[in-house]
Structures are given as C-alpha cells and as structure tokens.
Amino acid sequence: MGGREGSVASDDPSFPLKDVRPVRRQEKSWFRDRFADTNWAFLGETPGHAFLDTARTSDLRARLQEEFGAPTWTLADTSLKNPPVEPSQFEYWFVVNDSIPVQVMDPKGPEGRGLIVAVARSYRTQLRSLRDALLASLQRADRAPHIDYYYNVRRERWYRTGFDGQSFFLEQIPRADVVPGQRAYLDTVRTSGSAPASDESFP
C-alpha cells in the first residue's frame, strides 16, 4: 500500500532541527507531566499534494516504525472502553530541540491517508516546516513489520492491523482478544525485507 511520491518541501523556511528525542512508551507520564500546560496547534492535510499528505497512513506507520521504533501510545494503552473514547490507532511523541513537544498521529486509522501533527501553539506558524523537517526521512525509509489494534467507529468493530514484512493486513477480531495494557503481538513475520505495498484499499 505505497503512497504516491511527492515533495515534502514547504514554502516556509526550513525548520532548524537540532535534536529529536522520540518518547518511549515508558516515558508517557514524564512527557505528560512536563508538557501538561501545553496548548496544542494541529496540522492535517496541506495544499500541494505532498508525500506526507497523500501516502496511506498504513504505509507511513510502517516507515515510522523503521525510523523511530514502536509508537509512544497505541489504542491498547487505554482502558479500552467499548467503544473506546480515543479511537486513534497510534501516536508518536517527540521532544524537538530539547524543549518543543510534538505529537504525530493517525487521522483515520489504517484506512486513511497522511498524518496529523501537533505542536505547542507558540510554534503554530512553523508547524508545516517543523513537520516536513521532522518527517522528511520517511519518504526514503524502509517499511518495518509492526502490528496495532484498531477500532472502526462506524462499523463498531475491532481489528488487528499492520505490516508483516511482506504485506499490509487488516483482520477483524473479537473484542475479547484485546487486553487493556497489552499491545498486539506480531508472530507471523514472513520476511525481514520490505516488499512493495499494494495501493488497494483495505476491505
């Protein structure tokens, strides 16, 4: 499920990216405490058909896994009420240049395109250039195997979704298979390499 090629360049001056610290799963509380008073600004799809806007979210998720490892937060990290309060599939949290909080998340699960990026509101005028600088490497990145839980609000169904090293998948599962606090486990990696992804939609 490959995204269409495009430029990640911004009309704004390049953001001075000096240091990027991905926030690990066990550091969620630290990040929340440090940036508890943050007012957030959000960026979704932008004009110009950039790669980060047109690539399928499932493809970008696999590239994020390769570049930054596992997400900071996934749906399994909540109390998993049915339906869940937060239906997002994943979130990556970062501290940029030692002081700027950034969040990268899916807009519509594996069936959507692009990513949503959030930053402290004081940087809202630089949000596009910050996004492009932080995530520019994704266009060149390989795809790494991974698996997440996903809840489709419209269908009211639970899924396992991800990339097994060869193909993308979206498998419906019973609610009972989702254990709060326990992330999904991928045990069917067929290859360690990265294969071209289909551009077909998930069923």
XYZ file of N, CA and C in Angstrom:
609
model
N 0.842 -1.183 0.000
C 0.000 0.000 0.000
C 0.879 1.235 0.000
N 1.558 1.481 -1.078
C 2.503 2.580 -1.137
C 1.824 3.894 -1.417
N 2.380 4.971 -0.873
C 1.846 6.294 -1.137
C 2.408 6.839 -2.427
N 1.704 7.782 -3.010
C 2.193 8.427 -4.213
C 3.363 9.329 -3.871
N 4.344 9.360 -4.748
C 5.528 10.167 -4.491
C 5.184 11.645 -4.590
N 5.867 12.455 -3.800
C 5.638 13.889 -3.822
C 6.676 14.576 -2.974
N 6.691 15.870 -3.020
C 7.680 16.635 -2.279
C 7.215 16.886 -0.863
N 8.157 16.856 0.092
C 7.833 17.236 1.459
C 8.301 18.654 1.735
N 8.725 19.348 0.710
C 9.224 20.709 0.892
C 8.102 21.648 1.289
N 8.436 22.657 2.054
C 7.476 23.655 2.499
C 7.832 25.004 1.904
N 6.821 25.874 1.787
C 7.082 27.232 1.337
C 7.767 28.046 2.433
N 7.646 27.584 3.685
C 8.268 28.282 4.798
C 9.759 27.952 4.849
N 10.546 28.807 5.508
C 11.958 28.482 5.684
C 12.104 27.160 6.421
N 13.160 26.440 6.136
C 13.393 25.152 6.767
C 13.496 25.310 8.280
N 12.834 24.406 9.008
C 12.873 24.478 10.463
C 14.239 24.013 10.960
N 14.864 24.745 11.881
C 16.191 24.361 12.390
C 16.092 23.181 13.349
N 16.190 21.986 12.812
C 16.049 20.767 13.599
C 17.419 20.356 14.129
N 17.652 20.572 15.420
C 18.959 20.289 16.014
C 18.985 18.967 16.772
N 17.867 18.621 17.374
C 17.831 17.400 18.178
C 16.405 16.862 18.203
N 16.270 15.544 18.054
C 14.959 14.896 18.093
C 15.019 13.740 19.078
N 14.174 13.790 20.083
C 14.111 12.713 21.071
C 12.750 12.031 20.991
N 12.676 10.815 20.442
C 11.413 10.080 20.489
C 11.095 9.698 21.933
N 9.852 9.843 22.321
C 9.419 9.500 23.674
C 8.969 8.041 23.677
N 9.591 7.226 24.517
C 9.274 5.805 24.572
C 8.008 5.556 25.390
N 7.479 4.367 25.236
C 6.221 4.015 25.901
C 6.286 4.250 27.403
N 7.400 3.875 28.025
C 7.528 4.003 29.475
C 7.740 5.446 29.923
N 7.888 6.368 28.962
C 8.107 7.778 29.294
C 6.853 8.630 29.113
N 5.715 8.001 28.877
C 4.484 8.766 28.644
C 4.159 9.697 29.803
N 4.261 9.207 31.022
C 3.927 10.032 32.192
C 4.870 11.218 32.319
N 6.148 10.979 32.045
C 7.131 12.079 32.083
C 6.767 13.169 31.085
N 6.425 12.777 29.862
C 6.067 13.738 28.822
C 4.809 14.506 29.216
N 3.803 13.792 29.697
C 2.549 14.445 30.085
C 2.760 15.426 31.228
N 3.594 15.057 32.186
C 3.864 15.957 33.310
C 4.631 17.195 32.853
N 5.631 16.981 32.021
C 6.471 18.107 31.587
C 5.689 19.099 30.736
N 4.777 18.584 29.899
C 4.059 19.457 28.971
C 2.563 19.523 29.287
N 2.235 19.407 30.565
C 0.834 19.366 30.989
C 0.075 20.639 30.637
N 0.751 21.768 30.627
C 0.081 23.045 30.373
C 0.158 23.485 28.910
N 0.569 22.585 28.044
C 0.737 22.934 26.631
C -0.605 23.135 25.940
N -0.719 24.215 25.205
C -1.840 24.423 24.294
C -1.372 24.000 22.908
N -2.129 23.106 22.276
C -1.667 22.474 21.053
C -2.245 23.128 19.800
N -1.437 23.145 18.750
C -1.884 23.505 17.409
C -1.733 22.262 16.541
N -2.676 22.057 15.613
C -2.711 20.827 14.831
C -2.598 21.113 13.338
N -1.952 20.184 12.639
C -1.828 20.267 11.184
C -2.219 18.929 10.589
N -3.210 18.954 9.695
C -3.600 17.753 8.974
C -3.112 17.851 7.543
N -4.008 17.594 6.598
C -3.639 17.652 5.188
C -3.336 19.087 4.782
N -2.310 19.263 3.966
C -1.916 20.587 3.500
C -2.043 20.671 1.981
N -2.149 21.874 1.426
C -2.219 22.021 -0.032
C -0.907 21.577 -0.685
N -0.987 21.148 -1.917
C 0.231 20.835 -2.652
C 0.484 19.362 -2.875
N -0.338 18.487 -2.299
C -0.214 17.046 -2.526
C 1.177 16.523 -2.172
N 1.682 16.897 -1.011
C 2.978 16.414 -0.543
C 2.889 14.934 -0.177
N 4.025 14.270 -0.181
C 4.079 12.847 0.161
C 3.434 12.571 1.515
N 3.704 13.428 2.501
C 3.173 13.214 3.849
C 1.659 13.384 3.911
N 1.069 13.978 2.890
C -0.383 14.133 2.829
C -1.048 13.018 2.024
N -0.378 12.533 0.987
C -1.012 11.596 0.060
C -0.697 10.135 0.351
N 0.405 9.849 1.039
C 0.739 8.460 1.361
C -0.311 7.879 2.303
N -0.608 6.619 2.126
C -1.556 5.972 3.026
C -0.975 5.912 4.437
N -1.835 6.099 5.409
C -1.389 6.115 6.801
C -0.731 4.797 7.184
N -1.239 3.688 6.658
C -0.643 2.385 6.969
C 0.801 2.308 6.482
N 1.076 2.897 5.325
C 2.434 2.936 4.792
C 3.324 3.811 5.673
N 2.818 4.977 6.061
C 3.585 5.877 6.918
C 3.846 5.250 8.286
N 2.879 4.501 8.792
C 3.068 3.825 10.089
C 4.239 2.842 10.014
N 4.352 2.099 8.914
C 5.457 1.151 8.758
C 6.794 1.873 8.650
N 6.803 3.019 8.010
C 8.036 3.801 7.886
C 8.412 4.453 9.218
N 7.414 4.906 9.968
C 7.684 5.434 11.306
C 8.300 4.362 12.201
N 7.810 3.135 12.075
C 8.363 2.025 12.859
C 9.837 1.829 12.539
N 10.186 1.922 11.270
C 11.581 1.758 10.857
C 12.454 2.895 11.375
N 11.954 4.116 11.322
C 12.748 5.285 11.696
C 12.832 5.500 13.203
N 11.714 5.269 13.916
C 11.649 5.668 15.323
C 11.288 4.540 16.285
N 11.068 3.339 15.769
C 10.684 2.246 16.646
C 9.189 2.245 16.930
N 8.792 1.592 18.006
C 7.376 1.464 18.348
C 6.788 2.804 18.775
N 5.483 2.990 18.575
C 4.842 4.249 18.979
C 4.904 4.477 20.483
N 4.789 5.733 20.862
C 4.704 6.072 22.281
C 3.397 5.554 22.868
N 2.329 5.698 22.098
C 0.981 5.350 22.560
C 0.252 4.583 21.472
N -0.491 3.561 21.868
C -1.395 2.870 20.953
C -2.729 2.677 21.660
N -3.698 2.226 20.916
C -5.039 2.035 21.467
C -5.045 1.066 22.644
N -4.106 0.132 22.657
C -4.037 -0.837 23.756
C -3.617 -0.201 25.076
N -3.086 1.016 25.028
C -2.602 1.679 26.235
C -3.689 2.461 26.963
N -4.955 2.252 26.592
C -6.071 2.900 27.273
C -6.880 1.847 28.019
N -7.934 2.290 28.673
C -8.798 1.352 29.394
C -9.658 0.533 28.445
N -9.679 0.921 27.156
C -10.386 0.180 26.111
C -11.869 -0.005 26.402
N -12.518 1.088 26.746
C -13.968 1.031 26.860
C -14.543 0.712 25.484
N -15.704 0.121 25.464
C -16.296 -0.281 24.191
C -17.553 0.530 23.925
N -17.562 1.498 23.010
C -16.437 1.861 22.147
C -15.405 2.702 22.883
N -14.152 2.672 22.441
C -13.106 3.440 23.124
C -13.327 4.935 22.991
N -12.886 5.664 23.992
C -13.022 7.115 23.974
C -12.091 7.719 22.932
N -10.890 7.147 22.799
C -9.896 7.643 21.854
C -9.672 6.589 20.774
N -10.321 6.727 19.616
C -10.222 5.685 18.597
C -8.958 5.735 17.746
N -8.017 6.633 18.048
C -6.782 6.683 17.267
C -6.058 5.344 17.342
N -5.347 5.020 16.290
C -4.590 3.773 16.243
C -3.250 3.907 16.957
N -2.546 5.024 16.716
C -1.199 5.184 17.279
C -0.850 6.657 17.417
N 0.126 6.930 18.287
C 0.697 8.268 18.429
C 2.192 8.140 18.704
N 2.975 8.945 18.008
C 4.399 9.101 18.298
C 4.589 10.469 18.943
N 5.270 10.498 20.073
C 5.554 11.756 20.760
C 7.049 12.034 20.684
N 7.392 13.306 20.535
C 8.790 13.715 20.422
C 9.040 14.962 21.260
N 10.293 15.139 21.654
C 10.766 16.419 22.174
C 11.827 16.895 21.189
N 11.554 18.012 20.531
C 12.429 18.550 19.497
C 13.235 19.716 20.067
N 14.512 19.733 19.756
C 15.416 20.804 20.205
C 15.350 21.005 21.716
N 15.157 19.904 22.429
C 15.221 19.847 23.892
C 14.045 20.492 24.613
N 13.099 21.113 23.875
C 12.046 21.822 24.602
C 10.699 21.877 23.884
N 10.629 21.427 22.636
C 9.398 21.564 21.851
C 8.662 20.227 21.803
N 7.456 20.143 22.380
C 6.699 18.893 22.320
C 5.987 18.752 20.981
N 6.067 17.556 20.409
C 5.433 17.271 19.122
C 4.727 15.925 19.225
N 3.543 15.839 18.630
C 2.819 14.577 18.558
C 2.471 14.292 17.098
N 2.646 13.040 16.690
C 2.318 12.591 15.336
C 1.346 11.433 15.471
N 0.192 11.528 14.810
C -0.842 10.511 14.992
C -1.589 10.248 13.693
N -2.338 9.151 13.688
C -3.130 8.820 12.507
C -4.425 9.623 12.507
N -4.911 10.022 11.319
C -6.178 10.752 11.258
C -7.406 9.850 11.219
N -7.286 8.676 10.555
C -8.444 7.799 10.379
C -8.053 6.331 10.418
N -7.061 5.980 11.222
C -6.634 4.598 11.269
C -5.943 4.175 9.985
N -5.858 2.866 9.723
C -5.110 2.370 8.566
C -5.794 2.631 7.234
N -7.038 3.069 7.258
C -7.779 3.264 6.015
C -7.686 4.690 5.479
N -6.958 5.551 6.190
C -6.848 6.938 5.771
C -5.539 7.231 5.067
N -5.297 8.509 4.866
C -4.052 8.978 4.261
C -3.448 10.069 5.145
N -2.128 10.164 5.106
C -1.437 11.226 5.806
C -1.360 11.015 7.307
N -0.947 12.074 7.991
C -0.779 12.080 9.436
C -1.276 13.409 9.988
N -1.596 13.423 11.265
C -1.867 14.669 11.980
C -0.654 14.963 12.855
N -0.181 16.188 12.807
C 0.968 16.598 13.617
C 0.534 17.742 14.527
N 0.881 17.635 15.800
C 0.541 18.664 16.779
C 1.816 19.190 17.424
N 1.821 20.487 17.724
C 2.976 21.113 18.358
C 2.464 22.188 19.309
N 3.293 22.605 20.231
C 2.920 23.698 21.127
C 2.474 24.899 20.303
N 1.372 25.526 20.722
C 0.748 26.585 19.925
C 1.701 27.733 19.597
N 2.682 27.959 20.430
C 3.628 29.051 20.170
C 4.442 28.809 18.898
N 4.422 27.571 18.391
C 5.143 27.242 17.158
C 4.192 27.010 15.988
N 2.949 27.451 16.107
C 1.958 27.124 15.082
C 2.318 27.683 13.707
N 2.980 28.837 13.648
C 3.339 29.397 12.342
C 4.467 28.613 11.677
N 5.163 27.791 12.448
C 6.258 26.976 11.917
C 5.886 25.503 11.829
N 4.625 25.199 12.057
C 4.213 23.802 12.156
C 4.466 23.030 10.868
N 4.155 23.623 9.730
C 4.369 22.927 8.457
C 5.852 22.630 8.238
N 6.702 23.618 8.453
C 8.130 23.397 8.228
C 8.718 22.447 9.271
N 8.191 22.484 10.497
C 8.652 21.545 11.520
C 8.268 20.120 11.129
N 7.022 19.939 10.688
C 6.583 18.611 10.245
C 7.469 18.085 9.126
N 7.720 18.936 8.133
C 8.498 18.494 6.980
C 9.925 18.128 7.368
N 10.516 18.885 8.294
C 11.879 18.589 8.733
C 11.923 17.308 9.565
N 10.970 17.161 10.476
C 10.955 16.005 11.373
C 10.703 14.702 10.628
N 9.824 14.736 9.631
C 9.380 13.510 8.972
C 9.899 13.356 7.543
N 10.816 14.212 7.123
C 11.332 14.150 5.752
C 11.937 12.787 5.428
N 12.559 12.146 6.403
C 13.239 10.872 6.155
C 12.273 9.735 5.837
N 10.986 9.905 6.130
C 10.031 8.824 5.888
C 9.923 8.474 4.409
N 10.107 9.450 3.539
C 9.967 9.188 2.108
C 11.053 8.232 1.610
N 12.183 8.193 2.301
C 13.289 7.314 1.909
C 13.366 6.057 2.774
N 12.557 5.994 3.812
C 12.666 4.909 4.788
C 12.085 3.600 4.264
N 12.630 2.495 4.757
C 12.032 1.190 4.515
C 10.780 1.055 5.378
N 10.068 -0.034 5.167
C 8.888 -0.335 5.979
C 9.244 -1.456 6.953
N 8.969 -1.258 8.222
C 9.294 -2.260 9.233
C 8.030 -2.992 9.680
N 8.132 -4.292 9.972
C 6.975 -5.038 10.467
C 6.462 -4.459 11.783
N 5.149 -4.495 11.949
C 4.530 -3.994 13.175
C 3.078 -4.457 13.203
N 2.439 -4.286 14.341
C 1.021 -4.617 14.475
C 0.398 -3.712 15.535
N -0.825 -3.254 15.277
C -1.578 -2.429 16.220
C -3.008 -2.948 16.302
N -3.704 -2.534 17.356
C -5.156 -2.680 17.388
C -5.784 -1.435 16.774
N -6.954 -1.622 16.197
C -7.678 -0.505 15.584
C -9.168 -0.724 15.792
N -9.865 0.347 16.160
C -11.316 0.274 16.335
C -11.979 1.174 15.311
N -12.828 0.593 14.471
C -13.559 1.353 13.464
C -14.886 1.794 14.072
N -15.012 3.091 14.300
C -16.188 3.621 14.981
C -17.454 3.400 14.160
N -17.359 3.619 12.853
C -18.542 3.489 12.000
C -19.049 2.047 11.969
N -18.131 1.098 11.862
C -18.529 -0.310 11.800
C -18.700 -0.940 13.180
N -18.169 -0.252 14.212
C -18.202 -0.769 15.582
C -17.533 -2.140 15.657
N -16.343 -2.215 15.071
C -15.605 -3.476 15.038
C -14.139 -3.246 15.389
N -13.537 -4.280 15.974
C -12.123 -4.261 16.343
C -11.298 -4.995 15.296
N -10.048 -4.542 15.126
C -9.158 -5.147 14.138
C -7.733 -5.223 14.679
N -6.979 -6.162 14.122
C -5.520 -6.114 14.167
C -5.077 -5.613 12.805
N -4.157 -4.669 12.805
C -3.704 -4.104 11.541
C -2.205 -3.863 11.591
N -1.551 -3.953 10.442
C -0.114 -3.714 10.430
C 0.537 -4.172 9.146
N 1.829 -4.452 9.257
C 2.658 -4.871 8.127
C 3.510 -6.037 8.609
N 3.440 -7.174 7.919
C 4.133 -8.375 8.393
C 5.502 -8.579 7.756
N 5.986 -7.571 7.053
C 7.265 -7.691 6.375
C 7.113 -7.927 4.888
N 5.904 -8.326 4.483
C 5.637 -8.586 3.073
C 4.375 -7.887 2.585
N 3.360 -7.848 3.418
C 2.100 -7.238 3.007
C 1.414 -6.579 4.198
N 0.537 -5.635 3.879
C -0.281 -4.986 4.894
C -1.518 -5.831 5.155
N -2.044 -5.749 6.368
C -3.212 -6.550 6.706
C -4.147 -5.778 7.625
N -5.408 -6.156 7.581
C -6.450 -5.612 8.449
C -7.390 -6.767 8.749
N -7.320 -7.308 9.976
C -8.046 -8.522 10.337
C -9.032 -8.229 11.462
N -10.290 -8.497 11.217
C -11.285 -8.304 12.266
C -11.081 -9.329 13.373
N -11.234 -8.883 14.625
C -11.043 -9.760 15.781
C -12.165 -9.524 16.784
N -12.414 -10.480 17.681
C -13.394 -10.262 18.751
C -12.863 -9.251 19.764
N -13.750 -8.516 20.390
C -13.354 -7.564 21.430
C -12.578 -8.260 22.539
N -12.905 -9.512 22.824
C -12.250 -10.244 23.906
C -10.765 -10.470 23.652
N -10.334 -10.363 22.396
C -8.918 -10.557 22.074
C -8.064 -9.362 22.471
N -8.694 -8.228 22.755
C -7.964 -7.007 23.083
C -7.855 -6.888 24.598
N -6.626 -6.964 25.108
C -6.387 -6.910 26.549
C -5.829 -5.533 26.900
N -6.504 -4.770 27.774
C -6.004 -3.440 28.145
C -4.575 -3.498 28.664
N -3.731 -2.610 28.143
C -2.345 -2.552 28.571
C -1.426 -3.523 27.864
N -1.972 -4.396 27.039
C -1.161 -5.394 26.337
C -1.243 -5.148 24.837
N -0.157 -4.703 24.258
C -0.150 -4.418 22.829
C -0.200 -5.705 22.017
N -0.680 -5.569 20.793
C -0.767 -6.725 19.906
C 0.631 -7.266 19.618
N 0.702 -8.569 19.376
C 1.984 -9.230 19.134
C 1.996 -9.811 17.731
N 3.028 -9.468 16.963
C 3.157 -9.961 15.593
C 4.038 -11.200 15.601
N 3.461 -12.347 15.265
C 4.225 -13.597 15.295
C 4.265 -14.288 13.940
N 3.940 -13.540 12.883
C 3.882 -14.164 11.556
C 4.708 -13.394 10.535
N 5.870 -12.852 10.950
C 6.722 -12.135 10.012
C 7.265 -13.128 8.991
N 6.938 -12.909 7.727
C 7.328 -13.854 6.683
C 8.680 -13.532 6.077
N 9.108 -12.277 6.223
C 10.389 -11.885 5.653
C 10.924 -10.698 6.407
N 12.240 -10.585 6.491
C 12.839 -9.444 7.174
C 13.001 -8.261 6.244
N 12.770 -8.480 4.958
C 12.894 -7.398 3.998
C 11.617 -6.613 3.885
N 11.666 -5.546 3.115
C 10.497 -4.709 2.894
C 10.028 -4.890 1.467
N 8.780 -5.260 1.287
C 8.245 -5.504 -0.041
C 7.390 -4.338 -0.482
N 7.260 -4.128 -1.795
C 6.371 -3.072 -2.269
C 4.963 -3.307 -1.761
N 4.303 -2.243 -1.370
C 2.972 -2.367 -0.792
C 1.912 -2.173 -1.848
N 0.799 -2.847 -1.678
C -0.324 -2.684 -2.584
C -0.990 -1.351 -2.345
N -1.523 -0.738 -3.396
C -2.228 0.529 -3.260
C -3.722 0.310 -3.162
N -4.128 -0.940 -2.986
C -5.541 -1.232 -2.856
C -6.010 -0.878 -1.460
N -7.280 -0.525 -1.344
C -7.844 -0.179 -0.051
C -8.046 -1.437 0.776
N -8.039 -1.268 2.097
C -8.392 -2.372 2.965
C -9.853 -2.721 2.740
N -10.237 -3.970 2.988
C -11.654 -4.329 2.835
C -12.513 -3.637 3.869
